[in-house]
CSV table of C-alpha atoms in Angstrom, one decimal:
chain,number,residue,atom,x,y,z
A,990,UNK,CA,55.3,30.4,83.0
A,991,UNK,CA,57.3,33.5,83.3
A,992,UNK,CA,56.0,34.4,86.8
A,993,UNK,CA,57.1,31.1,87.5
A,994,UNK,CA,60.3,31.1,86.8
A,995,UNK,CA,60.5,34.2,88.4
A,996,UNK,CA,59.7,32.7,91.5
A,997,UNK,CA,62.0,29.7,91.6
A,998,UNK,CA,64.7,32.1,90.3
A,999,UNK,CA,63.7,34.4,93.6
A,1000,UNK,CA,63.8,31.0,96.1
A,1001,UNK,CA,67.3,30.0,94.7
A,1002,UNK,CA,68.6,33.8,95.0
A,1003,UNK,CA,67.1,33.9,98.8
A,1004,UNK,CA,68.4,29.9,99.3
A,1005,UNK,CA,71.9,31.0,98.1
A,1006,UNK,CA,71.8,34.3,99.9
A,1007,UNK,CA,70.8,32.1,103.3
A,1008,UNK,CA,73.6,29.4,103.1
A,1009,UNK,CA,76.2,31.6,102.0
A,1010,UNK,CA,75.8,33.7,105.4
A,1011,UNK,CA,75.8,30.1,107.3
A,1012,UNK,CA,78.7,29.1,105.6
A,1013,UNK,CA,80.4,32.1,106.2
A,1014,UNK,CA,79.4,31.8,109.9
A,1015,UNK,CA,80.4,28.8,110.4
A,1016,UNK,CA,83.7,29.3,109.0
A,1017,UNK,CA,84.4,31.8,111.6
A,1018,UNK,CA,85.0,29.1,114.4
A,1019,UNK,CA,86.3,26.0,112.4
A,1020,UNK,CA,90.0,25.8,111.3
A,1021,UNK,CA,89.7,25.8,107.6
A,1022,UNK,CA,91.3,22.5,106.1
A,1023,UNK,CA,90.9,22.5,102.5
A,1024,UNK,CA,90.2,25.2,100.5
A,1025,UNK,CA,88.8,25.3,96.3
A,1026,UNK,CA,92.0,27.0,95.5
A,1027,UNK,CA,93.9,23.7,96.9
A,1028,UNK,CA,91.5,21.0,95.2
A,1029,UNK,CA,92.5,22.6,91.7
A,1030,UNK,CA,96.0,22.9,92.9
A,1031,UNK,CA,96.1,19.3,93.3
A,1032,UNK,CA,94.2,18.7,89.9
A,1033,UNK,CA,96.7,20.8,88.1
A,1034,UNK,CA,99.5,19.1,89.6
A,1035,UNK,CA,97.8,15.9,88.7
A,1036,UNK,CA,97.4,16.7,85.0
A,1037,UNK,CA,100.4,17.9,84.9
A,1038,UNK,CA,101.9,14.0,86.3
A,1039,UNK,CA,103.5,16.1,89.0
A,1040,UNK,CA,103.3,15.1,92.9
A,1041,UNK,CA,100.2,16.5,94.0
A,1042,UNK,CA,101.2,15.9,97.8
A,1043,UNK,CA,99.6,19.0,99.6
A,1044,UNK,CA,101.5,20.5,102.8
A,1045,UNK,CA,99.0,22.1,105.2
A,1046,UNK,CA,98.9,22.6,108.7
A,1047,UNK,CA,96.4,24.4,110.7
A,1048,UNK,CA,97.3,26.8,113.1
A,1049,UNK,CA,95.3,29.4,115.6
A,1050,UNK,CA,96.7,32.9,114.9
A,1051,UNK,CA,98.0,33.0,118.7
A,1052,UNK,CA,100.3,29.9,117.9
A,1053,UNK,CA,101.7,32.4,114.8
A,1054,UNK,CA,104.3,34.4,115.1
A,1055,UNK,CA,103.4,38.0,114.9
A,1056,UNK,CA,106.3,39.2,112.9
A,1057,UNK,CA,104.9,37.4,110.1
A,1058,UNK,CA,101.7,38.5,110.5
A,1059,UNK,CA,103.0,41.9,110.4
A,1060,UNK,CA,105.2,40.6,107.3
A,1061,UNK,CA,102.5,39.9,105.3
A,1062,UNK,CA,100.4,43.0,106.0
A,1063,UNK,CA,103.3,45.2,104.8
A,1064,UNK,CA,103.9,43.2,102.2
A,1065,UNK,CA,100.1,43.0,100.8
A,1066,UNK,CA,97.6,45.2,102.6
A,1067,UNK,CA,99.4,47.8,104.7
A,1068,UNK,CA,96.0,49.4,105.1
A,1069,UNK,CA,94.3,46.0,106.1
A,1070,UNK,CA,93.4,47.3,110.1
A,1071,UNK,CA,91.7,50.6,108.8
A,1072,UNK,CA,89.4,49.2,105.5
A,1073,UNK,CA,86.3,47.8,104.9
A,1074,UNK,CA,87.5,44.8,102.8
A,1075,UNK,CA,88.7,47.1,99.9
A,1076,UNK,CA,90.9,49.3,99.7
A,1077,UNK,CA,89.9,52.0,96.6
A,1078,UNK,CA,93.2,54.2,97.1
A,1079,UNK,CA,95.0,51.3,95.4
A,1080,UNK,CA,92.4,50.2,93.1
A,1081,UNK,CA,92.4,53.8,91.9
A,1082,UNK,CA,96.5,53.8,91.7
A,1083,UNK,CA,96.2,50.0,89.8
A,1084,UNK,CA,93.9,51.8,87.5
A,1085,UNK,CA,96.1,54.9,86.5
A,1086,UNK,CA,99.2,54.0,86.7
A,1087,UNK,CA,101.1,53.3,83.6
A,1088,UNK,CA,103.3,50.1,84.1
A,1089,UNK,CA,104.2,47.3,81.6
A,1090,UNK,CA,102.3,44.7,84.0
A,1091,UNK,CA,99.3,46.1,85.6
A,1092,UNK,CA,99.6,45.2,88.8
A,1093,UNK,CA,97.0,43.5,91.6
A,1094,UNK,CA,95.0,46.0,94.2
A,1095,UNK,CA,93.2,42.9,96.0
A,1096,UNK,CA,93.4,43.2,99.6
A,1097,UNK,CA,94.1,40.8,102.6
A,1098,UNK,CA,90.1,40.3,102.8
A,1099,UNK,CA,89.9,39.7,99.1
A,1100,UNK,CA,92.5,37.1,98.8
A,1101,UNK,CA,90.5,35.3,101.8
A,1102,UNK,CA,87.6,35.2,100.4
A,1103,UNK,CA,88.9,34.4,97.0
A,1104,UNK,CA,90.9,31.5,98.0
A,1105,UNK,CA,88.5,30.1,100.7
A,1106,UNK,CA,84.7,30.0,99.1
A,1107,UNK,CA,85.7,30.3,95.0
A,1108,UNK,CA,87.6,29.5,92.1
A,1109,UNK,CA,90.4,31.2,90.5
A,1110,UNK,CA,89.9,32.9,87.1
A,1111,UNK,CA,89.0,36.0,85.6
A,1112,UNK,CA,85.1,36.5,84.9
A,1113,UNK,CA,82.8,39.0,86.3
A,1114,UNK,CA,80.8,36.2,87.5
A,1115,UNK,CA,83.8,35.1,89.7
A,1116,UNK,CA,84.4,38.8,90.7
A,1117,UNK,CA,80.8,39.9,91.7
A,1118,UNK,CA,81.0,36.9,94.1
A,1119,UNK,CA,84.4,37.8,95.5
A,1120,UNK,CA,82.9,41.8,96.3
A,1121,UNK,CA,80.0,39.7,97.7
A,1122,UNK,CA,82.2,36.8,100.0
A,1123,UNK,CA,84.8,39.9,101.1
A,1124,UNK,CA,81.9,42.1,102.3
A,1125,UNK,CA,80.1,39.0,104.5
A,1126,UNK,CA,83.4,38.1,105.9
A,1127,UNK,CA,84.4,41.9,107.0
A,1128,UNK,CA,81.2,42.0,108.2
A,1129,UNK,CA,80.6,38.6,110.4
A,1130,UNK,CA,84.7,37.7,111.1
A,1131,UNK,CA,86.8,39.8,113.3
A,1132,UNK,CA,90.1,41.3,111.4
A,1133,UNK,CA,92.0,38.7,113.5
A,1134,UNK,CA,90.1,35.8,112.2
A,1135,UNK,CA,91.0,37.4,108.2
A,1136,UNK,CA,94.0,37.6,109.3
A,1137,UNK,CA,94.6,34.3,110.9
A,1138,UNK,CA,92.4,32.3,107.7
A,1139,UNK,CA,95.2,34.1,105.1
A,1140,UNK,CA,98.1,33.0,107.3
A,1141,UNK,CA,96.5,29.3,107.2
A,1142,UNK,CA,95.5,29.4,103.5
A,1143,UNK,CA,97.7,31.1,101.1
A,1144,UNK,CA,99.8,29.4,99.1
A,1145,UNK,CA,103.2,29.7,100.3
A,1146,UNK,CA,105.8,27.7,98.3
A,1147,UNK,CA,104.6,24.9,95.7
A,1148,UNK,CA,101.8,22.6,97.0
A,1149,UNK,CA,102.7,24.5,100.1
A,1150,UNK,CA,99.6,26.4,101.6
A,1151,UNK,CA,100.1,28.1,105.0
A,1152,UNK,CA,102.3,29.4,107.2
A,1153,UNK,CA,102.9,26.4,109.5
A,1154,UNK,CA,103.6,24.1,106.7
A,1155,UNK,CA,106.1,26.8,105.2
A,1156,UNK,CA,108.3,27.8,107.8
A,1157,UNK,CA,108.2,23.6,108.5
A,1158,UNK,CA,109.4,22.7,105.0
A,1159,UNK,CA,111.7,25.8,104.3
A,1160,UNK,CA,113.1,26.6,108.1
A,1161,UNK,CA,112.6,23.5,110.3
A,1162,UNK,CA,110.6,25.1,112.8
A,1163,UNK,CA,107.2,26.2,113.8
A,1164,UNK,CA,105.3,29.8,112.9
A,1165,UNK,CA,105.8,30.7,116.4
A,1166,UNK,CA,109.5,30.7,115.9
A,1167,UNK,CA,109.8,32.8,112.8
A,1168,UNK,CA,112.3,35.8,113.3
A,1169,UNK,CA,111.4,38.9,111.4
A,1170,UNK,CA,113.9,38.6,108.4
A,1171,UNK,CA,112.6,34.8,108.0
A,1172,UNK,CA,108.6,36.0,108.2
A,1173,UNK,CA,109.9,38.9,105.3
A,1174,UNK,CA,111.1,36.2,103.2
A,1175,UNK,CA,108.0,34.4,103.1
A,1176,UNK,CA,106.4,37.5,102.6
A,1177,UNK,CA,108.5,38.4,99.5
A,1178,UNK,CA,107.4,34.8,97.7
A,1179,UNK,CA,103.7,35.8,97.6
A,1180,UNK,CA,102.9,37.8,94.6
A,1181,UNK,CA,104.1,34.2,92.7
A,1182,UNK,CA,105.2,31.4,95.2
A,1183,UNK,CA,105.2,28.9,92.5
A,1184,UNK,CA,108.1,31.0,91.1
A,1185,UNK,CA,110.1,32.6,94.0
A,1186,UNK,CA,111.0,30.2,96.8
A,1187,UNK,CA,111.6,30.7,100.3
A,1188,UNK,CA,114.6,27.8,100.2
A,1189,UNK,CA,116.7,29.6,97.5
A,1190,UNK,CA,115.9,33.0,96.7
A,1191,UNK,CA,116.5,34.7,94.2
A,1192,UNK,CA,117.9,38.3,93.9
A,1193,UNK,CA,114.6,39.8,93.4
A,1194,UNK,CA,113.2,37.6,96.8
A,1195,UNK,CA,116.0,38.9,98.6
A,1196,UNK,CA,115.4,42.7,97.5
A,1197,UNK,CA,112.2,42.7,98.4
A,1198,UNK,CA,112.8,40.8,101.6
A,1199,UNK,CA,114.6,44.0,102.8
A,1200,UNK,CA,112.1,45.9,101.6
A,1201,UNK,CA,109.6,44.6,103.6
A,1202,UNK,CA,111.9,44.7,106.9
A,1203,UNK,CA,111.7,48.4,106.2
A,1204,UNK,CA,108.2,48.6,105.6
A,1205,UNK,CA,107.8,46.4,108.9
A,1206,UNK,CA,110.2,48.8,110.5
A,1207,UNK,CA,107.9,52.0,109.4
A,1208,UNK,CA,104.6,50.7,110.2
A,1209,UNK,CA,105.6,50.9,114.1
A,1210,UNK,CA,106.4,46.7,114.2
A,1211,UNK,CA,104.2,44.4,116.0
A,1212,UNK,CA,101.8,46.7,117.7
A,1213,UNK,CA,100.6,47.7,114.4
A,1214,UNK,CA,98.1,44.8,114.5
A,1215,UNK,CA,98.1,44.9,118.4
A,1216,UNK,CA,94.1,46.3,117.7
A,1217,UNK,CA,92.4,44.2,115.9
């Protein structure tokens, strides 16, 4: 009985290993429509007797402006074109660093793969499979693709997931059109876009937006992603 288990616990290790990687590949050609992270969105906003109207809109990274592309890397990952998926300088400084709020480390890869194959919570369980997801998608998607998945995925403003949909609902015109000071701005709402909005910032949204104009500014501008 016990080698038997053993063996249907091997078979769905290997079967869960197999369609994982499929998924993943997959994934790497398909625009990416709905996500885990916006079904329990939706649910929450449901619950909650809240309009759960989602605002989403595709779009290939080439139809994205780069500025916020770039906005978003200084803003989250500066070292996104050089890792692996993780970045352990800043998981080291999370660590160490003595601050009232510990704050996050995840990189642009992590958030992906968080956001796009599981659900948000805090269980090792959950982060075993996020190491797992980041390492197939660094692997088998280009840094582009990462790149252009976050810009599609992450929440934005409330209910609002993407850059498209953002820049529509809080500038009245496509990603393509975003200036640089406009792509900082949406940069600056994602640590918590349910509280900071893009439409009326706040003091702290605005701060940071010029922060990351600087950062944007040091990092060399829009040929600092020219590589991947």
């Amino acid at each position: 009985m016990l080698r038997r288990l053993q063996f249907i616990a091997l078979r769905i290790f290997l079967a869960f290993i197999v369609l994982s990687i499929v998924w993943v590949v997959i994934l790497r050609f398909l625009p990416i429509w709905v996500t885990p992270y916006m079904i329990s969105r939706k649910i929450d906003a449901f619950r909650a007797d809240e309009d759960t109207e989602i605002f989403h809109d595709w779009e290939p990274y080439e139809n994205i402006s780069k500025e916020v592309a770039l906005a978003v890397v200084a803003s989250e990952d500066q070292n996104f074109p050089n890792h692996w998926g993780f970045d352990f300088d800043q998981i080291y400084n999370a660590m160490t660093e003595e601050r009232k709020r510990a704050r996050g480390a995840s990189t642009i890869s992590q958030q992906v793969a968080k956001n796009v194959f599981l659900w948000h919570g805090r269980s090792y369980i959950r982060k075993g499979l996020e190491v797992y997801f980041t390492v197939l998608i660094e692997v088998l998607w280009s840094k582009e693709r990462i790149l252009e998945v976050y810009l599609n995925v992450a929440e934005m403003g409330k209910m609002t997931f993407g850059v498209e949909a953002a820049s529509m609902r809080y500038y009245n015109k496509s990603a393509k059109r975003l200036t640089r000071y406009e792509s900082a701005r949406i940069a600056a709402v994602l640590p918590n876009p349910i509280r900071f909005s893009i439409k009326n910032p706040s003091a702290y949204v605005n701060k940071r937006t010029n922060q990351i104009v600087r950062q944007m500014r040091y990092l060399g501008g829009q040929k600092y992603l020219a590589d991947l």
